[in-house]
Structures are given as C-alpha cells and as structure tokens.
Amino acid sequence: MRVTIIGTGLIGGSMAIALKEKGFAKHIIGVDKHAVHAEKALALGLVDAVLPLQEAVAQSDLVVLATPINAAETLLPQVLDMADRQVVMDVGSTKKMICASVASHAKRGRFVATHPMWGTEYSGPEAAVKGAFTDKATVICDKANSDADAVACVEEVYRLLGMHLVYMNADDHDVHVAYVSHISHITSFALANTVLEKEKEEDAIFELASGGFESTVRLAKSNPAMWVPIFMQNKENVLDVLNEHIAQLRKFKACLEKENYDYLQELIENANGIRRILK
Amino acid sequence: MRVTIIGTGLIGGSMAIALKEKGFAKHIIGVDKHAVHAEKALALGLVDAVLPLQEAVAQSDLVVLATPINAAETLLPQVLDMADRQVVMDVGSTKKMICASVASHAKRGRFVATHPMWGTEYSGPEAAVKGAFTDKATVICDKANSDADAVACVEEVYRLLGMHLVYMNADDHDVHVAYVSHISHITSFALANTVLEKEKEEDAIFELASGGFESTVRLAKSNPAMWVPIFMQNKENVLDVLNEHIAQLRKFKACLEKENYDYLQELIENANGIRRILK
C-alpha cells in the first residue's frame, strides 16, 4: 500500500517506522509545511519521498493527518476534496471539531477519526521511535459516519501497530481525554512554572530533584505548537477538569491550614485507589 | 561493620541490600515495631537478625533510622540515650524537626541528619530493591553539629551507595524538598482524586489512560503512613508551594476562560524551561 503522512513529526514519523516494518506500507510519502522537517524525515529514512500535498494524495491509498490539530482541521476538508478511493485518517488529540469540520462533506465516508493514545514529551522527526503505540489503546470515533472499507483499513493499521481498539463518539472522547491526558499536561506545565519561579531566588533548587519530581514534571517539556490548539479546541472540558482539580488541591490546602490530619489521611487513602487502575 | 536498621521497609531494606553488597556491613540487625515486616525482612535476607531496639543498638557500630519521620523523631532521642561510640543517622524527608528533637541532647554529635533523594511509590520490605540510590543526590544537614568521625562514616556510606553529597542547613533543606518532592506528591494525590471522582459516573474513564497520565499520577500510590507526617512537619513550606501552584494553575484557567491563547503559549514556553533541568 502507498501511504502519505502529513506532518512528519513524533506521531507521523513513529507511525511511518511501524507501517514500513510491518510490511503494510510499500512506499511512504511525507508532506510537511516545514521543509526542514520533511528533509530530516527523508534523511532519517522515515519517508521514501517528499511531495507537495496534491501529488502525494493522488499517489496514495491511505493518507494520515499527523499535524497539530488546528492544521489538521484546515487540511482535512482539502484532502477530502482531492480524494476519491483514498482512506483518510487523523491521529489528533481532540475529535469533536475535526469531525465537525467535515460533517457535511460529500466524501465524509472516506475519513476515519482516530486518536492513538501514545506520545512523548518530544516532537519533530528526530523524536520518532520504533515500537511506539504497542499495547496502548486507540480510539476510533463516530465509526458509523465512515465507509466500512475505510474503517476496516484503519482497524488493520492499528492492529498491526499492536494497539487495542476503543470505539466512542467524538464528544465522549473529548471529555475522557480531558481527564486522562489534557489535565496531566496542565498540572505538569503549572508545576514546572511553580518551581522555575522559585529558582529565581534559589539557585540550588534542582540539586535535590529526583525521580518523583521528574515523573510529574516531564510533560512540561511538551511542545506549545501541539498543546495550545488542544486546549483551545477542548476548552470547555479542560476547564471542567481544571476546576475540579483546583478544588481537590484546595482540600489538601484546607487540611494543612486547619491541621486536619485525619482528613488528609482520608484524601491520600482515597488517592491510593488509583492502584486499581495503574498496576 | 555491624549495622542496625530501624524500619525495614523500602528505604531501610534497599540500604541493607547495598551495604551488604558493598562489603560495608558484615552483619545487619533489623528492628521494626511491625513484627510482620521484621520477619519478612529476615525471610527476604535483607537483615541477618531481628532484635529489640536496645540489644540491636548495643551490638552495632552504625544505626540507621529509616522509619516514617514521626516515629524517627520519637526514636532518635531514645537511640542517642543508648548510644556511646555508635554513629546514628536518619534518612527522613524533613530535617528541621528531627534536628530540633535532639538539639540539646548530650550526644547530639553522634547523630548525622541525612536525606537520600531516592524513593518509589511502594513501601514495605518487599519494595526494597538492589541498585537503589545510585547517581542521586543525598543531603547532609547541619554537619557542624555532628562529630567529625560520625560525618565521615555517613559520607562513606553514601559514597558506597553511589550518591553525590549536598550539604545544607535543615531549614533550607525543608524549603527545597517542598518544591522538588512534596508538592509533586500533593499534585499527584489531587489528580488521582480528580479522576477517580469522575470515574463514579464514567466507567470507561481509564480505558484511554496512557504514559503521560501514569507519569503524573503514579506517586498517588504512595503510603499515607509516610506522607501525612511529612506534610505535618513541613506544613508551612508545603503550604507556600501549594499556594503558588494553585496560583499557577489559575493562570491556565484564566487563559482558557478569557481565550487568551497568546498568554497560554507564553505559559507553556516558560514551562518548557524545565528542559534545562531535566535532560
């Protein structure tokens, strides 16, 4: 199969590696508005060729949109205009707006809205890795709006990547990811800013940083070009979770201020319930 | 050297493994108020014998206090009462109160206040691991209040563990760890509670949880028996950082509410500054 990957960064590049390795893609074409990314992807062997969008789509059976989600929302209707037999899929972190952007498009059926739940805090073609995606969940949204052959093709892609499939409507997806992904990034950004602020007066603040700190702060390295559009598009859900999270933090604050250590104990025991989920 | 470890859990047990492996400890005696922990530590080979406190101290050259910090604060004056030639060190996460607890003790010089910056979210003897501590920082506080031979012995222990030594007064230590350790635990506990609250209405909320979520929430598995005393003892510093962290989260909230995405971009770019610290 001939595959075009639009956006040759962390996700697009890692997908290219996997699809080549599994023998699914015989030929991979990269499209990237940043020429330097496209050249790098070619030099790294992530893609076999770099072409302008229209030529790339014309030569492909499958088109993967792997740009930041604001660009994907603009590109998707254009790609569908160019498509006939092609299957078009996206891999963005929100699903409601991109689905809305082609809701009444004549070729809506060729599009499959997806979100593989894998990523790292790094970006660009150099961040692409072998063995990404494996054993993680991937979401296919609003499956009934896609043609059966297009869904079958995308399901095959994700099975080859070793992911397990979850089906959901786009609205529910966006609520869920606000809880299990977007809020983690906000807390991590805010925690980094908290400590960096203190660093201005205390040089040695990071000398003692260990594994626990790194674990909660590493997502703060994430790229704003990816995350600002995610927070924009999922604003309402993210605000709901952020308000709840601030309320939860205020409970810890109140325990300390009032020296109510029995309640503090309860809050921590309740949080330990996460052991059921994270093995 | 004969070593007593009081509190045969994650830290005490991991230290026992390392001190035996490096040939520093010929014989390790475990002391634990939980008989089941002591037996487990013996069965796992972490310690060579289990004895009551007084006998253990009498037979030892080095005594390591590795209990939760509230217990350590009570035990330390008792252990110093029993000590003559022995070196006594603690490994607790706060330093101000434990130093205060023996400030005017006749044998204060035998005590060295330390905090190795390593841990995991697990606890108990089964959580002890080989290779812990290596390449992390360890703090020695108020060094001038300890006898020179006692400091030299403790420095040797930490060098054998592969840690690099940082010297600090107890007050500064407690401020620093509030920023680079204690707040990470509070955000993680609060984030777990945020999502567990939502789970009550949404069964499938964790189906999509991936690496980023796990990273920010894993500390929420941590033991309240360890953490409640830490937050109690370091209340003022933790409250300062928690207030700053809530203020930082409110900036993200305001950006979303006011759709001020330029400022959101700035906040994330600023948070990316953590790349200087976390390689």
Coordinates of C-alpha atoms in Angstrom, one line a residue:
Chain A
M1 CA 0.0 0.0 0.0
R2 CA 1.1 3.6 -0.7
V3 CA 0.8 5.8 2.3
T4 CA 1.1 9.6 2.7
I5 CA 1.9 11.0 6.1
I6 CA 1.1 14.7 6.5
G7 CA 3.2 16.0 9.4
T8 CA 6.4 14.1 9.7
G9 CA 6.9 14.6 13.5
L10 CA 6.8 12.3 16.5
I11 CA 3.5 10.6 15.7
G12 CA 3.7 10.6 11.9
G13 CA 7.3 9.5 11.9
S14 CA 6.7 6.8 14.5
M15 CA 3.8 5.5 12.5
A16 CA 5.9 5.5 9.3
I17 CA 8.5 3.4 11.0
A18 CA 5.9 0.9 12.2
L19 CA 3.9 0.7 8.9
K20 CA 7.1 0.0 6.9
E21 CA 8.4 -2.5 9.4
K22 CA 5.1 -4.5 9.3
G23 CA 5.1 -4.5 5.5
F24 CA 1.8 -2.6 5.4
A25 CA 3.4 0.4 3.6
K26 CA 5.5 -0.3 0.5
H27 CA 6.1 3.4 -0.2
I28 CA 5.7 6.3 2.2
I29 CA 5.4 9.9 1.1
G30 CA 6.0 12.7 3.5
V31 CA 4.2 16.1 3.4
D32 CA 5.3 18.8 5.7
K33 CA 4.9 22.6 5.5
H34 CA 8.2 22.9 7.3
A35 CA 10.7 21.9 4.6
V36 CA 13.4 21.3 7.2
H37 CA 11.2 18.6 8.9
A38 CA 10.4 16.9 5.6
E39 CA 14.1 16.8 4.7
K40 CA 15.0 15.5 8.1
A41 CA 12.3 12.8 7.8
L42 CA 13.7 11.8 4.4
A43 CA 17.3 11.8 5.7
L44 CA 16.3 9.6 8.7
G45 CA 14.6 7.2 6.3
L46 CA 11.1 7.7 7.9
V47 CA 9.7 8.5 4.4
D48 CA 10.7 7.4 0.9
A49 CA 9.8 10.7 -0.8
V50 CA 8.6 14.2 -0.1
L51 CA 5.9 15.7 -2.3
P52 CA 3.5 18.6 -2.4
L53 CA 0.1 17.7 -0.8
Q54 CA -1.9 17.2 -4.0
E55 CA 0.6 14.9 -5.7
A56 CA 1.1 12.9 -2.6
V57 CA -2.6 12.4 -2.1
A58 CA -3.1 11.4 -5.7
Q59 CA -0.4 8.7 -5.5
S60 CA -1.7 7.2 -2.2
D61 CA -4.1 4.6 -0.9
L62 CA -4.0 5.9 2.7
V63 CA -3.5 9.5 3.9
V64 CA -2.6 10.0 7.6
L65 CA -3.0 13.5 9.0
A66 CA -0.5 13.8 11.8
T67 CA -0.1 17.6 12.1
P68 CA -1.1 19.7 15.2
I69 CA -4.9 19.6 15.4
N70 CA -5.5 23.2 14.3
A71 CA -3.7 22.5 11.0
A72 CA -5.4 19.1 10.6
E73 CA -8.8 20.8 10.9
T74 CA -7.9 23.1 8.0
L75 CA -6.2 20.4 5.9
L76 CA -8.9 17.7 6.3
P77 CA -11.6 19.2 4.0
Q78 CA -8.9 20.0 1.4
V79 CA -7.6 16.4 1.5
L80 CA -11.1 15.0 1.1
D81 CA -11.7 17.3 -1.9
M82 CA -8.7 15.7 -3.5
A83 CA -9.6 12.1 -2.5
D84 CA -11.7 9.5 -4.3
R85 CA -10.7 5.9 -3.4
Q86 CA -8.3 7.0 -0.7
V87 CA -8.8 6.4 3.0
V88 CA -8.0 9.5 5.1
M89 CA -7.4 9.2 8.9
D90 CA -6.3 11.7 11.5
V91 CA -4.5 11.0 14.8
G92 CA -5.3 14.2 16.7
S93 CA -5.9 14.6 20.4
T94 CA -9.4 16.1 20.1
K95 CA -12.1 14.7 17.9
K96 CA -15.2 16.9 18.1
M97 CA -14.0 19.8 16.0
I98 CA -12.3 17.8 13.3
C99 CA -15.4 15.7 12.9
A100 CA -17.5 18.9 12.7
S101 CA -15.2 20.3 10.0
V102 CA -16.3 17.6 7.5
A103 CA -19.7 16.7 8.9
S104 CA -21.4 17.7 5.6
H105 CA -18.6 17.0 3.2
A106 CA -19.6 14.8 0.3
K107 CA -16.7 12.5 0.9
R108 CA -17.1 12.3 4.7
G109 CA -17.2 8.5 4.4
R110 CA -13.6 8.3 3.3
F111 CA -12.5 9.9 6.7
V112 CA -11.9 7.9 9.8
A113 CA -11.4 9.9 13.0
T114 CA -8.9 8.3 15.4
H115 CA -6.7 9.0 18.3
P116 CA -3.9 6.6 19.3
M117 CA -3.2 7.1 23.0
W118 CA 0.6 7.2 22.8
G119 CA 3.0 10.1 22.7
T120 CA 6.1 11.5 24.4
E121 CA 7.1 15.0 25.5
Y122 CA 9.3 15.3 22.5
S123 CA 8.4 16.5 18.9
G124 CA 9.8 16.6 15.4
P125 CA 11.1 13.8 13.1
E126 CA 14.1 13.1 15.4
A127 CA 11.6 12.2 18.2
A128 CA 10.1 9.3 16.1
V129 CA 10.8 5.9 17.6
K130 CA 10.5 2.3 16.7
G131 CA 8.0 0.3 18.8
A132 CA 5.7 3.2 19.6
F133 CA 2.0 2.6 20.1
T134 CA 2.3 -1.1 21.1
D135 CA -0.1 -2.3 23.8
K136 CA -1.8 1.1 24.1
A137 CA -5.4 2.0 23.4
T138 CA -6.5 3.8 20.2
V139 CA -9.9 5.4 19.7
I140 CA -12.0 5.4 16.6
C141 CA -14.7 8.0 16.8
D142 CA -18.1 8.2 15.1
K143 CA -17.4 5.0 13.2
A144 CA -20.9 4.9 11.6
N145 CA -20.0 8.1 9.6
S146 CA -17.1 6.4 7.8
D147 CA -17.3 3.9 4.9
A148 CA -16.9 0.3 6.0
D149 CA -13.8 -0.3 3.9
A150 CA -12.2 2.9 5.3
V151 CA -12.8 1.7 8.9
A152 CA -11.5 -1.8 8.0
C153 CA -8.3 -0.3 6.6
V154 CA -7.7 1.8 9.7
E155 CA -8.5 -1.0 12.1
E156 CA -5.9 -3.1 10.2
V157 CA -3.3 -0.3 10.7
Y158 CA -3.9 -0.2 14.4
R159 CA -3.9 -4.0 14.8
L160 CA -0.5 -4.0 13.0
L161 CA 0.7 -1.4 15.5
G162 CA -0.3 -3.7 18.3
M163 CA -3.0 -1.3 19.7
H164 CA -6.4 -2.2 21.1
L165 CA -9.4 -0.5 19.6
V166 CA -11.9 1.5 21.6
Y167 CA -15.0 2.9 19.9
M168 CA -16.5 6.1 21.1
N169 CA -18.4 9.2 19.9
A170 CA -16.3 12.3 19.4
D171 CA -18.0 14.2 22.3
D172 CA -17.3 11.4 24.8
H173 CA -13.8 11.1 23.6
D174 CA -13.0 14.8 24.2
V175 CA -14.4 14.5 27.8
H176 CA -12.3 11.4 28.5
V177 CA -9.0 12.8 27.2
A178 CA -9.5 16.0 29.3
Y179 CA -9.3 13.7 32.4
V180 CA -6.7 11.2 31.4
S181 CA -4.4 13.3 29.3
H182 CA -5.0 17.1 29.0
I183 CA -5.2 17.8 32.7
S184 CA -1.9 15.9 33.3
H185 CA -0.2 18.3 30.9
I186 CA -1.7 21.4 32.6
T187 CA -0.6 20.3 36.1
S188 CA 2.9 19.5 34.7
F189 CA 3.2 22.9 33.0
A190 CA 2.0 24.6 36.1
L191 CA 4.3 22.6 38.4
A192 CA 7.3 23.5 36.2
N193 CA 6.3 27.2 36.4
T194 CA 5.9 27.0 40.2
V195 CA 9.4 25.6 40.7
L196 CA 11.1 27.7 38.0
E197 CA 9.6 30.8 39.7
K198 CA 11.3 29.7 43.0
E199 CA 14.6 29.0 41.1
K200 CA 14.9 32.8 40.5
E201 CA 15.7 33.2 44.2
E202 CA 17.2 29.8 44.9
D203 CA 20.0 28.5 42.6
A204 CA 20.2 25.1 44.2
I205 CA 16.5 24.3 44.0
F206 CA 17.0 21.5 41.4
E207 CA 20.0 19.9 43.0
L208 CA 17.7 17.7 45.0
A209 CA 15.2 16.8 42.2
S210 CA 14.8 13.1 42.0
G211 CA 12.6 10.5 40.2
G212 CA 9.3 11.7 41.7
F213 CA 9.8 15.2 40.6
E214 CA 10.9 14.2 37.1
S215 CA 7.9 12.0 36.8
T216 CA 5.3 14.7 37.5
V217 CA 7.2 17.4 35.6
R218 CA 8.5 15.7 32.4
L219 CA 5.3 16.5 30.4
A220 CA 6.2 20.2 30.9
K221 CA 8.7 19.8 28.1
S222 CA 5.8 19.3 25.6
N223 CA 5.6 21.5 22.6
P224 CA 3.2 24.5 22.7
A225 CA 2.5 24.3 19.0
M226 CA 0.8 21.0 19.7
W227 CA -0.8 21.8 23.1
V228 CA -2.2 25.3 22.6
P229 CA -4.6 24.1 19.9
I230 CA -5.6 21.1 22.0
F231 CA -6.5 23.3 25.0
M232 CA -8.3 25.7 22.6
Q233 CA -10.4 23.0 21.0
N234 CA -11.2 21.2 24.2
K235 CA -11.6 24.3 26.3
E236 CA -14.9 23.5 28.0
N237 CA -13.9 20.0 29.1
V238 CA -10.5 21.0 30.2
L239 CA -11.9 23.9 32.2
D240 CA -14.3 21.5 33.9
V241 CA -11.5 19.2 34.9
L242 CA -9.2 22.0 35.9
N243 CA -11.8 23.5 38.2
E244 CA -12.3 20.1 39.8
H245 CA -8.5 19.6 40.1
I246 CA -8.1 23.0 41.8
A247 CA -11.0 22.1 44.2
Q248 CA -9.2 18.9 45.0
L249 CA -5.9 20.8 45.7
R250 CA -7.8 23.2 47.9
K251 CA -8.9 20.2 50.1
F252 CA -5.2 19.5 50.7
K253 CA -4.6 23.1 51.5
A254 CA -7.5 23.2 53.9
C255 CA -6.3 20.1 55.7
L256 CA -2.9 21.7 56.2
E257 CA -4.2 25.1 57.3
K258 CA -6.7 23.6 59.8
E259 CA -4.2 20.8 60.8
N260 CA -7.0 18.3 60.0
Y261 CA -4.7 15.3 59.5
D262 CA -7.4 12.7 59.7
Y263 CA -9.0 14.2 56.6
L264 CA -5.6 14.4 55.0
Q265 CA -5.1 10.7 55.7
E266 CA -8.5 10.1 54.1
L267 CA -7.7 12.1 51.0
I268 CA -4.4 10.2 50.5
E269 CA -6.1 6.8 51.1
N270 CA -8.7 7.7 48.5
A271 CA -6.0 8.7 46.0
N272 CA -4.4 5.3 46.6
G273 CA -7.4 3.9 44.8
I274 CA -5.5 4.7 41.7
R275 CA -3.7 1.4 42.4
R276 CA -6.7 -0.4 41.0
I277 CA -6.0 1.3 37.6
L278 CA -2.3 1.7 37.4
K279 CA -0.7 -1.7 38.1
Chain B
M1 CA 30.9 -3.1 60.5
R2 CA 27.7 -4.1 62.3
V3 CA 24.7 -2.1 61.3
T4 CA 21.2 -1.8 62.8
I5 CA 18.4 -0.7 60.5
I6 CA 15.3 0.6 62.3
G7 CA 12.4 0.4 59.9
T8 CA 12.9 -2.5 57.5
G9 CA 10.9 -1.0 54.6
L10 CA 11.6 0.4 51.2
I11 CA 14.5 2.7 52.2
G12 CA 15.9 0.7 55.1
G13 CA 15.7 -2.6 53.1
S14 CA 17.2 -1.1 50.0
M15 CA 20.0 0.4 52.1
A16 CA 20.6 -3.0 53.7
I17 CA 21.0 -4.7 50.3
A18 CA 23.5 -2.0 49.2
L19 CA 25.6 -2.0 52.4
K20 CA 25.9 -5.8 52.4
E21 CA 26.7 -5.9 48.7
K22 CA 29.5 -3.3 49.1
G23 CA 31.0 -5.2 52.0
F24 CA 30.4 -2.3 54.3
A25 CA 28.1 -4.2 56.6
K26 CA 29.2 -7.6 57.8
H27 CA 26.1 -8.1 59.9
I28 CA 22.8 -6.3 59.7
I29 CA 20.2 -6.2 62.5
G30 CA 16.6 -5.3 61.7
V31 CA 14.4 -3.5 64.2
D32 CA 10.7 -3.0 63.3
K33 CA 7.7 -2.4 65.5
H34 CA 5.7 -4.3 63.0
A35 CA 6.7 -7.9 63.6
V36 CA 5.4 -9.0 60.2
H37 CA 7.8 -6.5 58.5
A38 CA 10.8 -7.7 60.5
E39 CA 10.0 -11.4 59.7
K40 CA 9.6 -10.5 56.1
A41 CA 12.9 -8.6 56.0
L42 CA 14.6 -11.6 57.6
A43 CA 12.9 -14.1 55.2
L44 CA 14.0 -11.9 52.2
G45 CA 17.6 -11.9 53.5
L46 CA 17.6 -8.1 53.9
V47 CA 18.7 -8.5 57.5
D48 CA 20.7 -11.2 59.3
A49 CA 18.9 -10.9 62.6
V50 CA 15.9 -9.2 64.2
L51 CA 16.4 -7.9 67.8
P52 CA 14.7 -5.5 70.2
L53 CA 15.9 -1.9 69.9
Q54 CA 18.2 -1.8 72.9
E55 CA 20.1 -5.0 72.1
A56 CA 20.4 -4.0 68.5
V57 CA 21.9 -0.6 69.3
A58 CA 24.3 -2.1 71.8
Q59 CA 25.6 -4.6 69.2
S60 CA 26.0 -2.0 66.4
D61 CA 28.6 0.5 65.1
L62 CA 26.0 2.3 62.9
V63 CA 22.3 2.8 63.5
V64 CA 20.1 3.8 60.6
L65 CA 16.7 5.3 61.4
A66 CA 14.5 4.5 58.4
T67 CA 11.0 4.7 59.8
P68 CA 8.3 7.3 58.9
I69 CA 9.5 10.6 60.2
N70 CA 7.1 11.0 63.1
A71 CA 8.4 7.7 64.5
A72 CA 12.0 8.7 63.8
E73 CA 11.5 11.9 65.8
T74 CA 10.4 9.9 68.8
L75 CA 13.0 7.2 68.5
L76 CA 16.1 9.4 67.9
P77 CA 16.5 10.7 71.5
Q78 CA 15.9 7.2 72.8
V79 CA 18.6 5.8 70.5
L80 CA 21.0 8.5 71.4
D81 CA 20.4 7.8 75.1
M82 CA 21.5 4.2 74.4
A83 CA 24.5 5.2 72.2
D84 CA 28.1 5.8 73.1
R85 CA 30.5 5.0 70.3
Q86 CA 27.7 4.4 67.7
V87 CA 27.0 6.6 64.7
V88 CA 23.3 7.3 64.3
M89 CA 21.9 8.6 61.1
D90 CA 18.3 9.1 59.8
V91 CA 17.1 9.2 56.2
G92 CA 13.9 11.2 56.6
S93 CA 12.2 13.5 54.2
T94 CA 12.2 16.5 56.6
K95 CA 15.1 17.7 58.6
K96 CA 14.1 20.7 60.8
M97 CA 12.1 18.9 63.4
I98 CA 14.3 15.8 63.8
C99 CA 17.3 18.1 64.3
A100 CA 15.3 20.1 66.8
S101 CA 14.3 16.9 68.7
V102 CA 18.0 16.4 69.8
A103 CA 19.3 19.9 69.6
S104 CA 20.3 19.9 73.3
H105 CA 20.9 16.2 73.6
A106 CA 24.3 15.4 75.3
K107 CA 25.2 13.0 72.5
R108 CA 23.9 15.2 69.6
G109 CA 27.4 14.8 68.0
R110 CA 26.8 11.1 67.3
F111 CA 23.8 11.9 65.1
V112 CA 24.1 12.8 61.4
A113 CA 20.9 14.2 59.8
T114 CA 20.6 13.0 56.2
H115 CA 18.1 12.6 53.3
P116 CA 18.9 10.5 50.3
M117 CA 16.8 11.7 47.4
W118 CA 15.6 8.4 46.2
G119 CA 12.3 6.5 46.7
T120 CA 9.5 4.9 44.9
E121 CA 5.7 4.9 45.4
Y122 CA 5.9 1.5 47.1
S123 CA 6.6 0.6 50.7
G124 CA 7.4 -2.3 53.0
P125 CA 10.3 -4.8 52.9
E126 CA 9.1 -6.3 49.6
A127 CA 9.5 -2.9 48.0
A128 CA 13.3 -2.9 48.7
V129 CA 15.5 -3.1 45.6
K130 CA 19.0 -3.6 44.6
G131 CA 20.7 -0.6 42.9
A132 CA 18.6 2.0 44.7
F133 CA 20.2 5.4 45.4
T134 CA 22.8 5.3 42.7
D135 CA 23.6 8.6 41.0
K136 CA 21.1 10.5 43.1
A137 CA 21.8 13.4 45.5
T138 CA 21.8 12.9 49.2
V139 CA 21.7 15.7 51.7
I140 CA 23.7 16.0 55.0
C141 CA 22.2 18.7 57.2
D142 CA 23.8 20.8 59.9
K143 CA 27.1 18.9 59.5
A144 CA 28.8 21.2 62.1
N145 CA 26.6 19.8 64.8
S146 CA 27.8 16.2 64.3
D147 CA 31.1 14.7 65.4
A148 CA 33.7 14.5 62.6
D149 CA 34.1 10.7 62.8
A150 CA 30.3 10.3 62.6
V151 CA 30.1 12.5 59.5
A152 CA 33.0 10.6 57.9
C153 CA 31.2 7.3 58.4
V154 CA 28.0 8.6 56.9
E155 CA 29.8 10.1 53.9
E156 CA 31.5 6.7 53.4
V157 CA 28.0 5.0 53.4
Y158 CA 26.7 7.4 50.7
R159 CA 29.8 7.2 48.6
L160 CA 29.4 3.4 48.6
L161 CA 25.8 3.9 47.5
G162 CA 27.0 5.9 44.6
M163 CA 25.3 9.1 45.7
H164 CA 26.6 12.7 45.5
L165 CA 26.7 14.7 48.7
V166 CA 25.0 18.0 49.2
Y167 CA 25.4 20.0 52.4
M168 CA 22.7 22.3 53.6
N169 CA 21.1 23.5 56.8
A170 CA 17.9 21.8 57.9
D171 CA 15.7 24.9 57.2
D172 CA 16.9 25.3 53.7
H173 CA 16.5 21.5 53.1
D174 CA 12.9 21.6 54.1
V175 CA 12.1 24.5 51.8
H176 CA 13.9 22.8 48.8
V177 CA 12.1 19.5 49.2
A178 CA 8.8 21.2 49.5
Y179 CA 9.4 22.3 45.9
V180 CA 11.1 19.3 44.3
S181 CA 9.4 16.5 46.1
H182 CA 6.5 17.2 48.5
I183 CA 4.4 19.3 46.0
S184 CA 4.8 16.6 43.3
H185 CA 3.1 14.2 45.7
I186 CA 0.2 16.6 46.5
T187 CA -0.5 17.3 42.9
S188 CA -0.4 13.6 42.2
F189 CA -2.8 12.7 45.0
A190 CA -5.1 15.5 44.0
L191 CA -5.0 14.5 40.3
A192 CA -5.9 10.9 41.3
N193 CA -8.8 12.1 43.3
T194 CA -10.0 14.3 40.4
V195 CA -10.1 11.4 38.0
L196 CA -11.4 8.9 40.5
E197 CA -14.3 11.3 41.3
K198 CA -15.2 11.4 37.6
E199 CA -14.9 7.6 37.4
K200 CA -18.0 7.3 39.6
E201 CA -20.1 8.5 36.6
E202 CA -17.9 7.2 33.7
D203 CA -16.8 3.6 33.8
A204 CA -14.6 3.9 30.8
I205 CA -12.5 6.8 32.0
F206 CA -9.3 4.9 32.4
E207 CA -9.6 2.9 29.2
L208 CA -7.6 5.7 27.5
A209 CA -5.1 6.4 30.2
S210 CA -1.6 6.3 28.7
G211 CA 2.0 7.0 29.7
G212 CA 1.5 10.7 30.4
F213 CA -1.3 10.1 32.8
E214 CA 0.6 7.3 34.5
S215 CA 3.7 9.5 34.9
T216 CA 1.8 12.3 36.7
V217 CA -0.4 10.1 38.8
R218 CA 1.9 7.2 39.9
L219 CA 3.1 9.0 43.1
A220 CA -0.6 8.9 44.2
K221 CA 0.0 5.2 45.1
S222 CA 2.3 6.5 47.9
N223 CA 1.7 5.4 51.5
P224 CA -0.2 7.8 53.8
A225 CA 1.8 6.5 56.8
M226 CA 4.8 8.0 55.3
W227 CA 3.3 11.1 53.8
V228 CA 0.9 12.5 56.4
P229 CA 3.8 13.1 58.9
I230 CA 5.9 14.7 56.1
F231 CA 3.1 17.2 55.3
M232 CA 2.5 17.8 59.0
Q233 CA 6.2 18.5 59.7
N234 CA 6.7 20.6 56.6
K235 CA 3.3 22.3 56.7
E236 CA 4.4 25.9 56.3
N237 CA 6.8 25.3 53.3
V238 CA 4.3 22.9 51.6
L239 CA 1.5 25.5 52.0
D240 CA 3.7 28.2 50.4
V241 CA 4.4 26.0 47.4
L242 CA 0.8 24.7 47.2
N243 CA -0.5 28.3 47.2
E244 CA 2.0 29.2 44.4
H245 CA 1.0 26.1 42.5
I246 CA -2.7 26.9 42.7
A247 CA -1.9 30.4 41.5
Q248 CA -0.1 29.0 38.5
L249 CA -3.0 26.7 37.7
R250 CA -5.3 29.7 37.9
K251 CA -3.3 31.4 35.2
F252 CA -4.0 28.5 32.9
K253 CA -7.7 28.7 33.9
A254 CA -7.8 32.4 33.2
C255 CA -6.2 31.9 29.8
L256 CA -8.9 29.4 28.8
E257 CA -11.8 31.4 30.2
K258 CA -10.6 34.6 28.5
E259 CA -9.4 32.8 25.4
N260 CA -6.1 34.5 25.8
Y261 CA -4.1 32.0 23.8
D262 CA -1.0 34.2 23.4
Y263 CA -0.6 34.1 27.2
L264 CA -1.3 30.4 27.2
Q265 CA 1.5 30.0 24.7
E266 CA 3.8 32.0 26.9
L267 CA 3.0 30.0 30.0
I268 CA 3.8 26.8 28.2
E269 CA 7.0 28.2 26.7
N270 CA 8.1 29.2 30.2
A271 CA 7.3 25.7 31.5
N272 CA 9.5 24.3 28.7
G273 CA 12.4 26.0 30.6
I274 CA 12.3 22.8 32.7
R275 CA 14.3 21.2 29.8
R276 CA 17.4 23.0 31.2
I277 CA 17.0 20.9 34.3
L278 CA 15.5 17.6 33.2
K279 CA 17.7 16.2 30.5

